[in-house]
Tab-separated table of C-alpha atoms in Angstrom:
chain	number	residue	atom	x	y	z
V	86	MET	CA	-21.058	-37.172	25.545
V	87	ALA	CA	-18.317	-35.701	22.810
V	88	ALA	CA	-14.853	-36.897	24.226
V	89	CYS	CA	-12.828	-34.079	25.039
V	90	THR	CA	-9.043	-34.124	25.392
V	91	VAL	CA	-7.233	-32.068	27.764
V	92	TYR	CA	-3.583	-29.989	27.087
V	93	THR	CA	-1.778	-28.621	29.543
V	94	THR	CA	-0.048	-25.372	27.949
V	95	THR	CA	2.991	-24.793	30.282
V	96	LYS	CA	6.726	-26.609	30.290
V	97	SER	CA	5.362	-27.751	34.177
V	98	LEU	CA	3.510	-31.381	33.535
V	99	ASN	CA	3.245	-30.961	37.276
V	100	THR	CA	0.676	-28.181	36.907
V	101	LYS	CA	-3.115	-28.880	38.219
V	102	CYS	CA	-6.104	-26.678	36.171
V	103	SER	CA	-9.064	-25.566	38.461
V	104	ILE	CA	-11.787	-26.113	35.732
V	105	SER	CA	-15.376	-24.555	37.099
V	106	SER	CA	-18.135	-22.535	35.384
V	107	PRO	CA	-16.060	-19.478	33.204
V	108	SER	CA	-15.852	-16.540	35.168
V	109	LYS	CA	-13.737	-13.334	35.319
V	110	SER	CA	-11.335	-14.824	38.243
V	111	HIS	CA	-10.804	-18.241	35.778
V	112	TRP	CA	-9.822	-15.902	32.493
V	113	GLY	CA	-12.080	-18.696	30.981
V	114	TYR	CA	-14.343	-18.501	28.329
V	115	PHE	CA	-16.339	-21.372	26.284
V	116	ALA	CA	-15.678	-20.646	22.112
V	117	GLN	CA	-18.012	-20.854	19.152
V	118	LYS	CA	-19.665	-24.541	18.949
V	119	GLN	CA	-18.879	-25.082	22.656
V	120	ARG	CA	-15.470	-27.246	21.378
V	121	LEU	CA	-13.151	-25.276	23.428
V	122	VAL	CA	-12.771	-24.251	27.000
V	123	ILE	CA	-9.408	-22.276	27.774
V	124	PHE	CA	-9.125	-21.379	31.621
V	125	ARG	CA	-6.098	-19.534	33.595
V	126	THR	CA	-4.987	-21.737	36.066
V	127	ARG	CA	-3.703	-20.826	39.357
V	128	ARG	CA	-0.032	-20.277	38.636
V	129	ARG	CA	-0.268	-17.161	36.129
V	130	SER	CA	1.786	-18.427	32.965
V	131	SER	CA	-0.446	-21.375	32.326
V	132	LEU	CA	-3.396	-22.317	30.466
V	133	CYS	CA	-5.587	-25.367	30.547
V	134	VAL	CA	-7.226	-25.899	27.315
V	135	ILE	CA	-9.757	-28.459	26.968
V	136	THR	CA	-10.606	-29.701	23.235
V	137	CYS	CA	-14.431	-30.913	23.219
V	138	GLY	CA	-15.926	-32.880	20.273
V	139	ALA	CA	-15.034	-33.047	16.762
V	140	VAL	CA	-12.805	-30.306	15.262
V	141	ALA	CA	-13.203	-28.328	12.100
V	142	GLY	CA	-13.243	-30.566	8.823
V	143	ASP	CA	-11.303	-29.244	6.072
V	144	HIS	CA	-14.156	-27.654	4.064
V	145	ASP	CA	-14.192	-24.726	7.144
V	146	GLN	CA	-10.623	-24.703	8.450
V	147	THR	CA	-8.746	-21.952	8.591
V	148	VAL	CA	-5.389	-21.195	6.045
V	149	VAL	CA	-2.168	-20.771	7.320
V	150	ILE	CA	0.616	-18.486	5.909
V	151	GLY	CA	3.722	-18.459	7.735
V	152	LEU	CA	6.383	-15.624	7.277
V	153	ALA	CA	10.329	-16.051	8.732
V	154	ALA	CA	12.861	-13.420	8.760
V	155	ASP	CA	15.335	-12.244	11.180
V	156	SER	CA	14.209	-8.896	13.669
V	157	GLY	CA	14.234	-5.630	11.008
V	158	CYS	CA	14.252	-7.318	7.976
V	159	GLY	CA	10.554	-5.810	6.768
V	160	LYS	CA	8.674	-8.277	7.857
V	161	SER	CA	5.905	-5.675	8.777
V	162	THR	CA	5.696	-3.857	5.525
V	163	PHE	CA	5.623	-7.619	3.532
V	164	MET	CA	2.427	-7.692	6.208
V	165	ARG	CA	0.670	-4.284	5.226
V	166	ARG	CA	1.266	-5.389	1.542
V	167	LEU	CA	-0.585	-8.465	1.865
V	168	THR	CA	-3.332	-7.586	3.689
V	169	SER	CA	-3.996	-4.456	1.905
V	170	VAL	CA	-4.362	-7.362	-1.179
V	171	PHE	CA	-7.153	-8.561	0.863
V	172	GLY	CA	-9.016	-5.244	1.356
V	173	GLY	CA	-9.883	-3.560	4.640
V	174	ALA	CA	-7.357	-1.860	6.856
V	175	ALA	CA	-5.465	-3.982	9.782
V	176	GLU	CA	-5.367	-2.758	12.759
V	177	PRO	CA	-5.114	-3.902	16.573
V	178	PRO	CA	-7.593	-5.635	18.451
V	179	LYS	CA	-10.316	-3.108	19.663
V	180	GLY	CA	-10.539	-2.268	22.906
V	181	GLY	CA	-7.608	-4.709	23.839
V	182	ASN	CA	-4.383	-4.315	25.015
V	183	PRO	CA	-2.779	-1.062	22.908
V	184	ASP	CA	0.753	-2.992	23.540
V	185	SER	CA	-0.914	-5.584	21.155
V	186	ASN	CA	1.072	-7.024	18.858
V	187	THR	CA	-1.685	-8.774	16.768
V	188	LEU	CA	-3.346	-7.025	13.582
V	189	ILE	CA	-6.801	-7.504	12.430
V	190	SER	CA	-8.943	-7.212	9.280
V	191	ASP	CA	-12.048	-8.126	7.812
V	192	THR	CA	-10.008	-11.190	6.265
V	193	THR	CA	-6.635	-11.645	7.996
V	194	THR	CA	-5.191	-11.753	11.250
V	195	VAL	CA	-1.741	-11.544	11.677
V	196	ILE	CA	-0.474	-12.913	14.717
V	197	CYS	CA	3.543	-11.625	15.761
V	198	LEU	CA	5.238	-15.061	17.049
V	199	ASP	CA	6.999	-13.216	19.625
V	200	ASP	CA	3.952	-13.579	21.872
V	201	TYR	CA	5.143	-16.938	22.585
V	202	HIS	CA	8.635	-16.191	24.207
V	203	SER	CA	8.383	-18.125	27.298
V	204	LEU	CA	11.068	-15.572	28.784
V	205	ASP	CA	10.814	-11.388	29.261
V	206	ARG	CA	13.382	-9.801	28.469
V	207	ASN	CA	15.175	-9.660	32.210
V	208	GLY	CA	14.628	-13.446	32.078
V	209	ARG	CA	16.848	-13.721	28.765
V	210	LYS	CA	19.379	-11.562	30.223
V	211	GLU	CA	19.648	-13.903	33.619
V	212	LYS	CA	19.782	-17.068	31.850
V	213	GLY	CA	22.184	-16.172	28.675
V	214	VAL	CA	19.808	-16.473	25.700
V	215	THR	CA	18.558	-14.728	23.029
V	216	ALA	CA	14.703	-14.230	21.398
V	217	LEU	CA	16.343	-16.338	18.975
V	218	ASP	CA	17.604	-18.986	20.421
V	219	PRO	CA	14.603	-22.023	20.947
V	220	ARG	CA	14.820	-21.811	24.937
V	221	ALA	CA	13.110	-18.527	25.235
V	222	ASN	CA	10.132	-19.863	23.314
V	223	ASN	CA	7.244	-22.224	23.991
V	224	PHE	CA	6.256	-24.085	20.755
V	225	ASP	CA	3.724	-26.693	22.658
V	226	LEU	CA	1.369	-23.816	22.997
V	227	MET	CA	2.396	-21.785	19.863
V	228	CYS	CA	1.487	-25.614	17.888
V	229	GLU	CA	-1.376	-26.039	20.138
V	230	GLN	CA	-2.985	-22.517	19.957
V	231	VAL	CA	-2.429	-21.859	15.478
V	232	ARG	CA	-3.710	-25.830	15.176
V	233	ALA	CA	-6.881	-24.656	17.373
V	234	LEU	CA	-6.861	-21.127	14.968
V	235	LYS	CA	-6.647	-23.235	11.666
V	236	ASP	CA	-9.682	-25.453	13.111
V	237	ARG	CA	-12.255	-22.589	13.805
V	238	ILE	CA	-11.514	-22.340	17.461
V	239	ALA	CA	-10.707	-19.336	19.519
V	240	VAL	CA	-7.941	-18.991	21.932
V	241	GLU	CA	-6.295	-16.711	24.210
V	242	LYS	CA	-3.264	-15.834	23.168
V	243	PRO	CA	-0.432	-14.543	25.235
V	244	ILE	CA	1.331	-11.055	24.274
V	245	TYR	CA	4.811	-10.233	24.570
V	246	ASN	CA	5.409	-6.416	25.400
V	247	HIS	CA	7.884	-4.772	23.136
V	248	VAL	CA	8.161	-2.065	24.924
V	249	THR	CA	8.413	-3.311	28.579
V	250	GLY	CA	10.283	-6.481	27.786
V	251	LEU	CA	7.063	-8.083	30.152
V	252	LEU	CA	4.952	-10.794	29.392
V	253	ASP	CA	1.347	-9.003	29.472
V	254	PRO	CA	-2.167	-11.267	30.433
V	255	PRO	CA	-3.346	-12.960	26.871
V	256	GLU	CA	-6.273	-11.672	24.550
V	257	LEU	CA	-8.561	-13.520	22.495
V	258	ILE	CA	-8.257	-14.197	19.026
V	259	LYS	CA	-10.994	-15.723	17.445
V	260	PRO	CA	-10.313	-17.974	14.016
V	261	PRO	CA	-9.965	-15.653	10.905
V	262	LYS	CA	-10.588	-16.664	6.475
V	263	ILE	CA	-6.461	-16.359	6.737
V	264	LEU	CA	-4.278	-16.340	9.459
V	265	VAL	CA	-0.209	-15.107	8.910
V	266	ILE	CA	2.379	-16.243	11.716
V	267	GLU	CA	5.141	-14.072	11.373
V	268	GLY	CA	8.718	-13.773	13.354
V	269	LEU	CA	11.443	-15.832	14.235
V	270	HIS	CA	10.475	-19.296	14.258
V	271	PRO	CA	7.308	-19.991	11.899
V	272	MET	CA	9.205	-23.249	10.275
V	273	PHE	CA	11.633	-24.062	13.008
V	274	ASP	CA	8.590	-26.708	14.378
V	275	PRO	CA	7.862	-29.294	12.097
V	276	ARG	CA	4.858	-29.542	14.017
V	277	VAL	CA	4.073	-25.640	13.581
V	278	ARG	CA	5.397	-26.182	9.640
V	279	GLU	CA	2.705	-28.711	8.632
V	280	LEU	CA	-0.181	-26.763	9.572
V	281	LEU	CA	1.236	-23.819	6.847
V	282	ASP	CA	-0.659	-23.755	3.813
V	283	PHE	CA	2.280	-21.412	2.301
V	284	SER	CA	5.374	-20.205	3.928
V	285	ILE	CA	7.762	-16.837	2.861
V	286	TYR	CA	11.116	-16.171	3.912
V	287	LEU	CA	12.743	-12.949	3.900
V	288	ASP	CA	16.638	-13.640	3.136
V	289	ILE	CA	18.393	-10.143	3.738
V	290	SER	CA	22.293	-10.872	3.328
V	291	ASN	CA	24.623	-9.945	5.696
V	292	GLU	CA	26.059	-6.882	3.834
V	293	VAL	CA	22.715	-5.049	2.986
V	294	LYS	CA	21.687	-6.246	6.848
V	295	PHE	CA	24.591	-4.360	7.953
V	296	ALA	CA	24.305	-1.344	5.680
V	297	TRP	CA	20.598	-1.070	6.607
V	298	LYS	CA	21.391	-1.443	10.680
V	299	ILE	CA	24.181	1.039	10.633
V	300	GLN	CA	21.582	3.824	8.329
V	301	ARG	CA	18.730	3.210	11.185
V	302	ASP	CA	20.615	3.175	13.849
V	303	MET	CA	23.247	5.364	13.653
V	304	ALA	CA	21.355	8.010	11.972
V	305	GLU	CA	17.779	7.413	13.945
V	306	ARG	CA	19.347	6.425	17.021
V	307	GLY	CA	22.602	8.028	17.852
V	308	HIS	CA	24.357	4.499	18.113
V	309	SER	CA	28.082	4.113	17.640
V	310	LEU	CA	29.626	2.071	14.815
V	311	GLU	CA	31.391	-0.508	17.203
V	312	SER	CA	27.722	-0.905	18.926
V	313	ILE	CA	25.936	-2.084	16.260
V	314	LYS	CA	29.047	-4.218	15.137
V	315	ALA	CA	28.978	-5.772	18.456
V	316	SER	CA	24.878	-6.498	18.468
V	317	ILE	CA	25.151	-8.169	14.858
V	318	GLU	CA	27.934	-10.595	16.061
V	319	ALA	CA	26.389	-11.375	19.592
V	320	ARG	CA	22.781	-12.498	17.536
V	321	LYS	CA	24.762	-14.619	14.134
V	322	PRO	CA	25.421	-17.459	16.029
V	323	ASP	CA	21.727	-18.126	17.046
V	324	PHE	CA	20.807	-17.053	13.755
V	325	GLU	CA	22.673	-19.225	11.829
V	326	ALA	CA	21.439	-22.244	14.022
V	327	PHE	CA	17.870	-21.701	14.615
V	328	ILE	CA	16.057	-18.782	12.167
V	329	ASP	CA	18.602	-18.884	8.543
V	330	PRO	CA	17.494	-23.023	8.438
V	331	GLN	CA	14.105	-22.284	8.055
V	332	LYS	CA	14.668	-21.084	4.390
V	333	GLN	CA	15.055	-24.318	3.335
V	334	TYR	CA	11.111	-24.815	3.681
V	335	ALA	CA	9.711	-21.768	2.600
V	336	ASP	CA	7.693	-22.074	-0.721
V	337	ALA	CA	8.834	-18.747	-1.352
V	338	VAL	CA	12.239	-16.878	-0.552
V	339	ILE	CA	12.586	-13.196	-1.230
V	340	GLU	CA	16.613	-12.698	-1.190
V	341	VAL	CA	18.064	-9.615	-0.975
V	342	LEU	CA	21.693	-8.990	-1.535
V	343	PRO	CA	24.085	-6.305	-2.489
V	344	THR	CA	23.666	-4.773	-6.147
V	345	GLN	CA	25.724	-6.074	-8.980
V	346	LEU	CA	25.227	-3.377	-11.378
V	347	ILE	CA	28.058	-0.999	-8.987
V	348	PRO	CA	30.860	-3.097	-8.143
V	349	ASP	CA	32.057	-3.107	-4.489
V	350	ASP	CA	29.037	-1.051	-3.363
V	351	ASN	CA	28.589	-1.379	0.127
V	352	GLU	CA	25.939	1.495	0.788
V	353	GLY	CA	23.276	-0.833	0.577
V	354	LYS	CA	20.967	0.950	-1.352
V	355	ILE	CA	20.622	-0.454	-4.051
V	356	LEU	CA	19.649	-3.733	-4.298
V	357	ARG	CA	19.440	-7.425	-6.263
V	358	VAL	CA	16.580	-9.025	-5.108
V	359	ARG	CA	15.814	-12.213	-5.804
V	360	LEU	CA	12.279	-14.291	-5.975
V	361	ILE	CA	12.828	-17.895	-5.409
V	362	GLN	CA	9.329	-19.809	-6.156
V	363	LYS	CA	9.236	-23.712	-5.326
V	364	GLU	CA	7.817	-25.563	-8.142
V	365	GLY	CA	5.665	-28.349	-7.238
V	366	VAL	CA	3.288	-26.216	-4.092
V	367	LYS	CA	-0.344	-26.866	-4.011
V	368	HIS	CA	-2.493	-24.318	-5.624
V	369	PHE	CA	0.810	-22.115	-6.625
V	370	SER	CA	2.174	-21.610	-9.693
V	371	PRO	CA	5.342	-19.256	-10.261
V	372	ALA	CA	5.153	-16.034	-11.751
V	373	TYR	CA	7.651	-15.703	-14.495
V	374	LEU	CA	9.238	-13.695	-16.835
V	375	PHE	CA	8.718	-13.752	-20.699
V	376	ASP	CA	8.918	-17.210	-21.281
V	377	GLU	CA	8.181	-20.175	-18.664
V	378	GLY	CA	11.003	-22.183	-18.275
V	379	SER	CA	13.419	-19.712	-20.203
V	380	THR	CA	16.358	-18.454	-18.566
V	381	ILE	CA	16.141	-15.013	-19.962
V	382	SER	CA	18.426	-11.502	-18.693
V	383	TRP	CA	16.645	-8.214	-20.077
V	384	ILE	CA	18.108	-4.857	-19.727
V	385	PRO	CA	14.505	-2.784	-19.454
V	386	CYS	CA	14.491	0.182	-22.703
V	387	GLY	CA	15.238	3.391	-21.361
V	388	ARG	CA	12.596	5.186	-22.958
V	389	LYS	CA	9.822	3.099	-21.214
V	390	LEU	CA	11.368	2.848	-17.465
V	391	THR	CA	13.280	5.985	-16.029
V	392	CYS	CA	16.084	4.227	-13.824
V	393	SER	CA	19.062	6.787	-12.757
V	394	TYR	CA	22.566	5.273	-12.100
V	395	PRO	CA	23.052	2.580	-11.989
V	396	GLY	CA	19.749	1.660	-14.262
V	397	SER	CA	18.124	-1.852	-13.879
V	398	LYS	CA	18.437	-5.679	-14.886
V	399	PHE	CA	16.268	-8.733	-14.734
V	400	PHE	CA	16.616	-12.305	-15.150
V	401	TYR	CA	14.380	-15.586	-14.648
V	402	GLY	CA	15.398	-19.026	-15.278
V	403	PRO	CA	15.020	-22.495	-13.328
V	404	GLU	CA	17.148	-23.267	-10.266
V	405	THR	CA	17.727	-25.489	-7.676
V	406	TYR	CA	16.923	-24.367	-4.371
V	407	TYR	CA	18.196	-26.796	-0.736
V	408	GLY	CA	17.563	-29.817	-3.406
V	409	HIS	CA	13.659	-28.094	-4.733
V	410	GLU	CA	13.256	-26.724	-8.264
V	411	VAL	CA	12.741	-23.400	-8.023
V	412	SER	CA	11.680	-20.196	-10.358
V	413	VAL	CA	13.839	-17.141	-9.881
V	414	VAL	CA	12.985	-13.771	-11.026
V	415	GLU	CA	15.156	-11.292	-9.930
V	416	MET	CA	15.715	-7.202	-10.519
V	417	ASP	CA	18.430	-5.374	-10.043
V	418	GLY	CA	18.658	-1.398	-9.257
V	419	GLN	CA	15.865	0.629	-8.815
V	420	PHE	CA	13.123	2.619	-10.814
V	421	ASP	CA	12.339	6.247	-10.882
V	422	LYS	CA	8.380	6.252	-11.541
V	423	LEU	CA	5.820	3.932	-10.183
V	424	ASP	CA	3.672	4.283	-13.153
V	425	GLU	CA	5.435	3.274	-15.496
V	426	LEU	CA	6.252	0.006	-13.323
V	427	ILE	CA	3.324	-1.049	-15.899
V	428	TYR	CA	5.935	-1.195	-18.245
V	429	VAL	CA	7.780	-4.049	-16.390
V	430	GLU	CA	4.289	-5.875	-15.000
V	431	SER	CA	3.566	-6.202	-18.622
V	432	HIS	CA	6.236	-8.278	-19.235
V	433	LEU	CA	5.334	-10.773	-16.589
V	434	SER	CA	3.220	-13.103	-16.297
V	435	ASN	CA	1.114	-15.684	-13.964
V	436	LEU	CA	1.106	-12.807	-11.494
V	437	SER	CA	-2.290	-13.670	-10.040
V	438	THR	CA	-3.569	-10.652	-10.892
V	439	LYS	CA	-8.017	-9.746	-11.354
V	440	PHE	CA	-6.860	-6.715	-14.087
V	441	TYR	CA	-4.432	-5.740	-15.697
V	442	GLY	CA	-2.520	-3.048	-14.001
V	443	GLU	CA	-2.885	-4.619	-10.402
V	444	VAL	CA	0.541	-4.976	-9.404
V	445	THR	CA	1.527	-1.036	-10.443
V	446	GLN	CA	-1.394	-0.312	-8.708
V	447	GLN	CA	-0.494	-1.601	-5.627
V	448	MET	CA	2.782	-0.201	-5.757
V	449	LEU	CA	1.260	3.007	-6.305
V	450	GLN	CA	-0.995	2.639	-3.301
V	451	HIS	CA	2.033	1.639	-0.911
V	452	ALA	CA	4.409	4.076	-2.990
V	453	ASP	CA	5.562	5.730	0.806
V	454	PHE	CA	6.527	1.691	2.146
V	455	PRO	CA	10.190	0.995	2.576
V	456	GLY	CA	11.061	-0.914	-0.575
V	457	SER	CA	8.362	0.373	-2.916
V	458	ASN	CA	11.423	1.199	-5.566
V	459	ASN	CA	12.802	-1.713	-6.158
V	460	GLY	CA	12.818	-5.190	-6.081
V	461	THR	CA	11.855	-5.947	-2.324
V	462	GLY	CA	8.133	-3.787	-2.623
V	463	LEU	CA	7.696	-5.712	-5.852
V	464	PHE	CA	7.956	-8.877	-5.206
V	465	GLN	CA	6.147	-8.606	-1.733
V	466	THR	CA	3.251	-7.316	-3.860
V	467	ILE	CA	3.433	-10.452	-6.206
V	468	ILE	CA	3.451	-13.192	-3.391
V	469	GLY	CA	0.651	-11.151	-1.882
V	470	LEU	CA	-1.886	-11.774	-4.719
V	471	LYS	CA	-0.478	-15.126	-4.961
V	472	ILE	CA	-1.310	-15.581	-1.817
V	473	ARG	CA	-4.500	-14.279	-2.174
V	474	ASP	CA	-4.900	-17.034	-5.424
V	475	LEU	CA	-3.840	-19.485	-3.224
V	476	TYR	CA	-6.596	-19.078	-0.751
V	477	GLU	CA	-9.142	-18.380	-3.471
V	478	GLN	CA	-7.978	-21.634	-4.975
V	479	ILE	CA	-8.134	-23.705	-1.834
V	480	ILE	CA	-12.074	-21.969	-0.959
V	481	ALA	CA	-12.906	-22.916	-5.175
V	482	SER	CA	-11.374	-26.367	-3.961
V	483	ARG	CA	-13.448	-27.007	-0.732
V	484	ALA	CA	-16.552	-26.219	-2.534
V	485	ARG	CA	-16.124	-28.326	-5.127
V	486	THR	CA	-15.677	-31.543	-2.429
V	487	PRO	CA	-18.409	-33.384	-1.095
V	488	VAL	CA	-19.010	-32.503	3.160
V	489	GLY	CA	-17.927	-36.550	3.959
V	490	ALA	CA	-15.272	-36.715	1.279
V	491	ALA	CA	-13.184	-33.768	3.050
V	492	GLN	CA	-13.678	-35.145	6.315
V	493	ALA	CA	-13.365	-38.808	5.615
C-alpha cells in the first residue's frame, strides 16, 4: 500500500478532516492516478489534502513561471502576450465561476495569486491590513498547490472574487504543460520561489505609476488628485516592504522609467524601458543588441524607423543588479509605425524567434494592447518568446535523460 502524507491547508491546526468516499457534499475528488484526494472539511475555509504514492518525476513535471508586480502594472497585458506566443486563446474555465481569475489555453494555465488571500475585503478592513501584507495571504496553501500542480496533480484552488471582495467556493485546476502564477507575491515565500523554473518582475517606477494612475483614475473613474495621492501613499509602506524586494530574485526584470529624452517630463506618456536579464540562468540566454557583451548606444535611422518627437534611443551593455551579473537592453521613446519594428528587430540578436520577423508579427497581432508602441510591449514580447524557448529546452533535456536517472 502506498504511503500517504496528509496536509491540512488552514492556519488552524486543530481542524479535523472528514475522510470518506468522495461526494458532492464533501467537495472531494480523486485526481489522476489516485495520487491526490482533496476534501472540503466541515469548516468551509479549510481543505485537507492527502497525497498518496510517488509524485511526478522530472520527466513529466509542469514548467512553472512566476510573474510579480504591483496592482495596475501590466500583469494582465503581459499574460495575454505570453499565452499568445504559445497559441490558442486563454479563457476562463468553461462552465465555472464567471468571476474566476484563472485563464486556460491549450498549453498554459494562468493563476492569479490573489486567490490565496486568506482575508476577504471586509476582513482586511477589520484587521487594518492591505492585500500586500503577507498576513492577508495563505502561503502554506499557495505552496502546496503550486507544488502539486508542478507534480502533475490536480487541485481545488480557492477563488478571490474581485467584484464582491469575497472568497468564493474553489475551482478544479488540472495540471497544464505550463503554469504561470502571477500576482503580488510569487517570489516572496522561498518555498514557492524554489518551485519556479523562471521568474519575471515588472518594475514600474513611482513617477510612471503615479502618472498612469492619474490618467486612469481621474479620466476614467472621476477620482480627485488628492484621493489618488492618498491611495498611493497608503500602499507604499507595504509595497516597499513585501513586493519590491522580490525583484532581486527575478531572472528577468522589465523596468519602466520616465524618459530621458524630454527634460523634466512628468506626463508618463514617453517611457524609458529596460530589460534586465540575469546571466547564468539555466535554459535562458539574454537577448542583446549588435554585439554580445559590448556596451552600445544607438539612435536608429529616422528614414527607417518613424518616430515622432522626441525620437527613440537604444542602449545595451553589461551591469550588476543586486549582486548578479546582468545584460541590459534599453529603449527610450516610442515608434509610430509597428511594421517598421522589423528594422529594430534585425539589429537585436538571441531573440529565440522561430523565423525572421516573429517579434514584429507578434507586436502587430496585438497592436491594440497597451505599450505596443514602446519598450514595454517589445520587451514583454521578447520575454514571452524566451519563455517558449526555455520550455522547449526543458522538454528536450528531459527527453534526452533516461527516466531512471531523472528520478534518482
